[in-house]
Coordinates of C-alpha atoms in Angstrom, one line a residue:
X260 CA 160.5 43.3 127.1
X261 CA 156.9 43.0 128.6
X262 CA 153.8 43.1 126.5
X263 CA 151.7 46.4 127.1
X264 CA 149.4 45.9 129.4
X265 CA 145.4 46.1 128.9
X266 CA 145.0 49.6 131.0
X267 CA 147.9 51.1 128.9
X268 CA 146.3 49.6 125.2
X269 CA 142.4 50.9 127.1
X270 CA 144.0 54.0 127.6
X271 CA 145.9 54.3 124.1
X272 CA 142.6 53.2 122.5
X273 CA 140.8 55.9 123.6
X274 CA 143.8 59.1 123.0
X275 CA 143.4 57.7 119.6
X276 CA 139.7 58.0 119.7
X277 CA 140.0 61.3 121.1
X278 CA 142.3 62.5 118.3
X279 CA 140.3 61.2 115.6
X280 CA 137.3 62.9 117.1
X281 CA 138.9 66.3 117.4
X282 CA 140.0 65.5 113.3
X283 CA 136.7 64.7 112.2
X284 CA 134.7 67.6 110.7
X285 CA 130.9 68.0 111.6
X286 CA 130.2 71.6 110.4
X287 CA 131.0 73.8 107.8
X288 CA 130.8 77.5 106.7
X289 CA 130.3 78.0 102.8
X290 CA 131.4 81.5 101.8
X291 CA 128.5 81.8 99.4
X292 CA 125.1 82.0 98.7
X293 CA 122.4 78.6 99.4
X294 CA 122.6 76.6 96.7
X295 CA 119.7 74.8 94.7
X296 CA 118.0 71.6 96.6
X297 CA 120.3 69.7 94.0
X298 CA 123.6 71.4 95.3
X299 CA 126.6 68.5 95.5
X300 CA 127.2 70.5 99.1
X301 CA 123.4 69.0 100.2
X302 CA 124.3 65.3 99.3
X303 CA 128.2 65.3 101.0
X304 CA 126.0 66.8 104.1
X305 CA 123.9 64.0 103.9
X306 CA 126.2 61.4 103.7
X307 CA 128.6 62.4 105.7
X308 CA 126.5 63.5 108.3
X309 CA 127.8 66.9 108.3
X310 CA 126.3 70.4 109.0
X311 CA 127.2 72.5 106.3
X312 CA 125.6 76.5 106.6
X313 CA 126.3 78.7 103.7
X314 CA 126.7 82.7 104.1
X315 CA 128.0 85.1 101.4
X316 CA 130.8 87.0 102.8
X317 CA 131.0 89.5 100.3
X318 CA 128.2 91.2 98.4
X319 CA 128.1 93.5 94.6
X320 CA 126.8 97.2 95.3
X321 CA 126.1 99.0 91.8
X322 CA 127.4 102.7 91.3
X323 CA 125.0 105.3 90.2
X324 CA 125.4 107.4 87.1
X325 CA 127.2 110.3 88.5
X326 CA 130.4 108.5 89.5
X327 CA 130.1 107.2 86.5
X328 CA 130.2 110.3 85.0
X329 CA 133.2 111.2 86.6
X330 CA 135.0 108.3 85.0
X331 CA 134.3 109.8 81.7
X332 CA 132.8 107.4 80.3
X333 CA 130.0 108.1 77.8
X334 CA 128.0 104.9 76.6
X335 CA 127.1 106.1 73.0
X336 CA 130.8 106.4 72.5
X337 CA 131.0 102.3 72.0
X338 CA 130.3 100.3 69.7
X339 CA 131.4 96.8 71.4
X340 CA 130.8 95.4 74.9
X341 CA 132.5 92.9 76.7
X342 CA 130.9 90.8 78.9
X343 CA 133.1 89.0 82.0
X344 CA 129.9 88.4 83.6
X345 CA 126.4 88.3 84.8
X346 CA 126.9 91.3 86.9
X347 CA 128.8 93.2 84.4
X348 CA 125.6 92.7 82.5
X349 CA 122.7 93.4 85.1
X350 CA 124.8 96.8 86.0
X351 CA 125.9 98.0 82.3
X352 CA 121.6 97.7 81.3
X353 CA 120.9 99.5 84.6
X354 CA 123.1 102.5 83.8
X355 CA 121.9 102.6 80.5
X356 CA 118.4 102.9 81.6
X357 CA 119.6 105.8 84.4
X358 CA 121.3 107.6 81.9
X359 CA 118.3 107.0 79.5
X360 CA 120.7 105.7 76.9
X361 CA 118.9 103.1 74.8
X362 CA 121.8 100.4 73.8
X363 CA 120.9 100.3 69.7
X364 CA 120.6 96.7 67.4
X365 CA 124.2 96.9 66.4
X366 CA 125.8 96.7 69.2
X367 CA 128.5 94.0 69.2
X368 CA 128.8 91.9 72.7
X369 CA 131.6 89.7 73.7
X370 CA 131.1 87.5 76.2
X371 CA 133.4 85.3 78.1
X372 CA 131.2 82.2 77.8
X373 CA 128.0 80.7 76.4
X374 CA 126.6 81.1 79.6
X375 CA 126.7 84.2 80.4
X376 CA 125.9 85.1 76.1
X377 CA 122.6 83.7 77.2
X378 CA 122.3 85.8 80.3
X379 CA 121.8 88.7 77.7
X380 CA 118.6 87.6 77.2
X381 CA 117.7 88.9 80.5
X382 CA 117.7 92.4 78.9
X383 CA 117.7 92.4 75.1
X384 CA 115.9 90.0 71.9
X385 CA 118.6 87.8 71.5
X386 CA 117.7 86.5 68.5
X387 CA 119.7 89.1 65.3
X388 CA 122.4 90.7 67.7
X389 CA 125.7 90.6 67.3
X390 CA 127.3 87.8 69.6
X391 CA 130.0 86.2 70.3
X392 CA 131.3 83.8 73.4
X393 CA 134.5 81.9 74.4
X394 CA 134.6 78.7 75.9
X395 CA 135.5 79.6 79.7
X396 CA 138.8 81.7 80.3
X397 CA 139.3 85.5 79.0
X398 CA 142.7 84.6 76.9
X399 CA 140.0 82.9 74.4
X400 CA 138.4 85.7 73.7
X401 CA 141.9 86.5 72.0
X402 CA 140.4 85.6 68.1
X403 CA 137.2 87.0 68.1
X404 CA 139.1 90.1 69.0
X405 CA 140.9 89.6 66.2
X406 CA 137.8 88.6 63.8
X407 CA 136.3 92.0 64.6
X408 CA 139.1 94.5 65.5
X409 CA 137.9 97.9 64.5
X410 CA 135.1 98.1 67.4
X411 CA 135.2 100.6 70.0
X412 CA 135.1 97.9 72.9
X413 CA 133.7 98.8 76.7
X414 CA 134.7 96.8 79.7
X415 CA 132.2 96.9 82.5
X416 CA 133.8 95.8 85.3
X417 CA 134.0 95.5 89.2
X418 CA 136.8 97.7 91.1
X419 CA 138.4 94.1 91.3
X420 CA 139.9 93.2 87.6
X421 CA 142.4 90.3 86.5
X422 CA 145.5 91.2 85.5
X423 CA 144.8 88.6 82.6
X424 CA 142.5 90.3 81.5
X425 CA 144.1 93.3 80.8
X426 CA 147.0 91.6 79.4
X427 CA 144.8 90.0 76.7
X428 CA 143.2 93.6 76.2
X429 CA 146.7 94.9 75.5
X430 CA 147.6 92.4 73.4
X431 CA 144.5 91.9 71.3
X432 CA 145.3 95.5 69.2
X433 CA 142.1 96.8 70.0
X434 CA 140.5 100.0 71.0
X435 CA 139.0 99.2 75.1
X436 CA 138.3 101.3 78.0
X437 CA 137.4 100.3 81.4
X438 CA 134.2 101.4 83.3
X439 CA 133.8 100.1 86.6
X440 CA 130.1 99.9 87.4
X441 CA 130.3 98.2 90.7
X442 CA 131.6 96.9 93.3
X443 CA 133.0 94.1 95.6
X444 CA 132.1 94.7 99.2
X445 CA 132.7 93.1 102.4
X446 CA 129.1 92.1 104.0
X447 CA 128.2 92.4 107.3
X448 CA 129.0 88.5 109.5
X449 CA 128.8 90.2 112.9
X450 CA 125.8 88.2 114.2
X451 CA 127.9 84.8 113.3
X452 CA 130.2 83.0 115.5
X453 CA 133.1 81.3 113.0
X454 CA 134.7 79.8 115.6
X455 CA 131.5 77.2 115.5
X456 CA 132.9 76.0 112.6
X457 CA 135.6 73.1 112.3
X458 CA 135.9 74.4 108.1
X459 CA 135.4 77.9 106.5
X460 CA 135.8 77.6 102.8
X461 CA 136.5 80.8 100.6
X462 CA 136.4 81.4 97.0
X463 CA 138.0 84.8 96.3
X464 CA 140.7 87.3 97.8
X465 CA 137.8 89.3 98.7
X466 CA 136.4 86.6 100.9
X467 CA 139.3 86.3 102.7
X468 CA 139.3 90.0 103.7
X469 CA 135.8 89.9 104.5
X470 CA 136.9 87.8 107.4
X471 CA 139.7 89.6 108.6
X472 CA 137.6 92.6 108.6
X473 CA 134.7 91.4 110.1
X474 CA 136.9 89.0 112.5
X475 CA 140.4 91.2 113.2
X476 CA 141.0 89.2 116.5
X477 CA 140.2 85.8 114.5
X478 CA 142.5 83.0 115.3
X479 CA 142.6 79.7 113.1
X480 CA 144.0 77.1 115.9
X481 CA 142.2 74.1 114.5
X482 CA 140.0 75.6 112.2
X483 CA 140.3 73.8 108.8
X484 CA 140.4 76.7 105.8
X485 CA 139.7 75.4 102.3
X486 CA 140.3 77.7 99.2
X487 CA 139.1 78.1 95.5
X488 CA 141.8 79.4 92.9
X489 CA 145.5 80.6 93.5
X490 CA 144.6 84.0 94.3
X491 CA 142.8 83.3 96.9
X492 CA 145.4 80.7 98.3
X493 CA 148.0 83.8 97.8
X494 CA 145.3 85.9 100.0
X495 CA 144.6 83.0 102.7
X496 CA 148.4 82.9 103.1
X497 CA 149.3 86.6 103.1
X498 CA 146.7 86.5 105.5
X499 CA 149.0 84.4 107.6
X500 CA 146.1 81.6 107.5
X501 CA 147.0 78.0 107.0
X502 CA 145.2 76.3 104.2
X503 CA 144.1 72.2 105.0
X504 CA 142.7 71.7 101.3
X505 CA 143.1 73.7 97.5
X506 CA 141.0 73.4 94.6
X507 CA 141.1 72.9 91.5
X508 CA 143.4 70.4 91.0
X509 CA 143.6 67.6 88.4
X510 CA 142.3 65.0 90.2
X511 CA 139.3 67.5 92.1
X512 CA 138.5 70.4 89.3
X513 CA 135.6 71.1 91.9
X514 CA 135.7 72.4 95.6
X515 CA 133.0 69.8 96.4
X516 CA 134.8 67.2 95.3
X517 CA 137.7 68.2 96.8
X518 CA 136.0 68.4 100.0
X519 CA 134.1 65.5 99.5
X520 CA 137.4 63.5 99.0
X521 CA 139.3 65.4 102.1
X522 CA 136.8 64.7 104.5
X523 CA 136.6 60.8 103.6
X524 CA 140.3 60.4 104.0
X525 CA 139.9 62.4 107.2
X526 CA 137.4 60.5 108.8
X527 CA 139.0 57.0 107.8

């Protein structure tokens, strides 16, 4: 058998290089606001010399007091909230205001986390109130349900809601209602191309609807989609969308570091 000769290893040489070029990854669309100066997103750019734009594809619009209204929902009726988020918060205080409905000292407030117990000092003296946090997911919020069962608990929510969350609700052998004070909506990406970029990552179902509707005639071909959670995964593939990398896992509990991880394999 004869060696290969030099034109056919040139020529090999440079398919491979051509290969390995279309592979590599030089820009990226970040489904999300701009991050800090300190954002992990700013450094991978950096060092992997990698353009990396970020654009929320989905934006929270508040309802106003008369829908509602006409979820029956009357705010002096409660004497517990619970807290999922910062926007829950910013849009409960808002209605309050509308409806000129001052939120009294004994109020009880469960919050999901530390963080966002803190981000309740955004609108009342935190100092003397009556609150209480988990440590990150809804199902710990299960004893402090327990520890204070006889409130009259309100659930400000978005039009999205976790089944888990209800479950726990149902389970906890409290009194809840649901108001939903705003909303998840799909923004406006008309004036962007996606096909510029080699990845799109996406953090939630919504984001992945965002694109189909801003993009219906929107074909993946090489484009590398990265997802956040398992409902978004479930949405990127009902979606008929190939996903190239998931996060969390146990070895990446971050998307940047996920990301930061798939492209250096990538570009090997």
């Amino acid at each position: 058998m004869h060696p290969p000769n030099r034109a056919f290893i040139v020529a090999l040489e440079i398919v491979i290089f051509l290969i390995k070029s279309m592979m590599r990854i030089k820009s990226i669309l970040v489904s999300q606001p701009a991050p800090s100066e300190s954002s992990p997103y700013l450094d991978i750019a950096k060092k992997e010399k990698i353009k990396i734009d970020f654009r929320p594809f989905i934006h929270v619009e508040g309802v106003d007091n008369k829908e509602l209204r006409t979820q029956k929902i009357d705010l002096t009726q409660y004497t517990g909230i619970i807290f999922t988020s910062k926007n829950a918060i910013d849009h409960y205080f808002r209605l309050a205001e509308e409806l000129r409905f001052a939120v009294p000292d004994t109020m009880r407030y469960i919050c999901q986390s530390e963080a966002i117990a803190n981000y309740l000092q955004k609108h009342i003296v935190y100092r003397k109130r009556k609150i209480s946090f988990g440590e990150k997911n809804f199902s710990d919020l299960a004893p402090l349900f327990k520890k204070f069962p006889t409130e009259k608990y309100l659930l400000p929510s978005s039009d999205v809601l976790s089944p888990d969350i209800v479950k726990t609700l149902d389970t906890a052998n409290i009194e809840w209602t649901r108001a939903i004070m705003y909303r998840t909506v799909c923004s406006d990406l008309t004036d962007i191309n996606v096909k510029d970029y080699d990845m799109l990552i996406f953090f939630s179902p919504q984001g992945i609807k965002s694109l189909q509707q801003n993009f219906p005639d929107f074909k993946q071909d090489e484009t590398k989609i990265a997802v956040f959670g398992n409902t978004t995964l479930a949405a990127a593939e009902e979606a008929g969308l190939r996903v190239d990398l998931m996060a969390p896992t146990k070895e990446t509990p971050s998307m940047t570091m996920a990301l930061e991880k798939y492209i250096k394999t990538l570009h090997k």
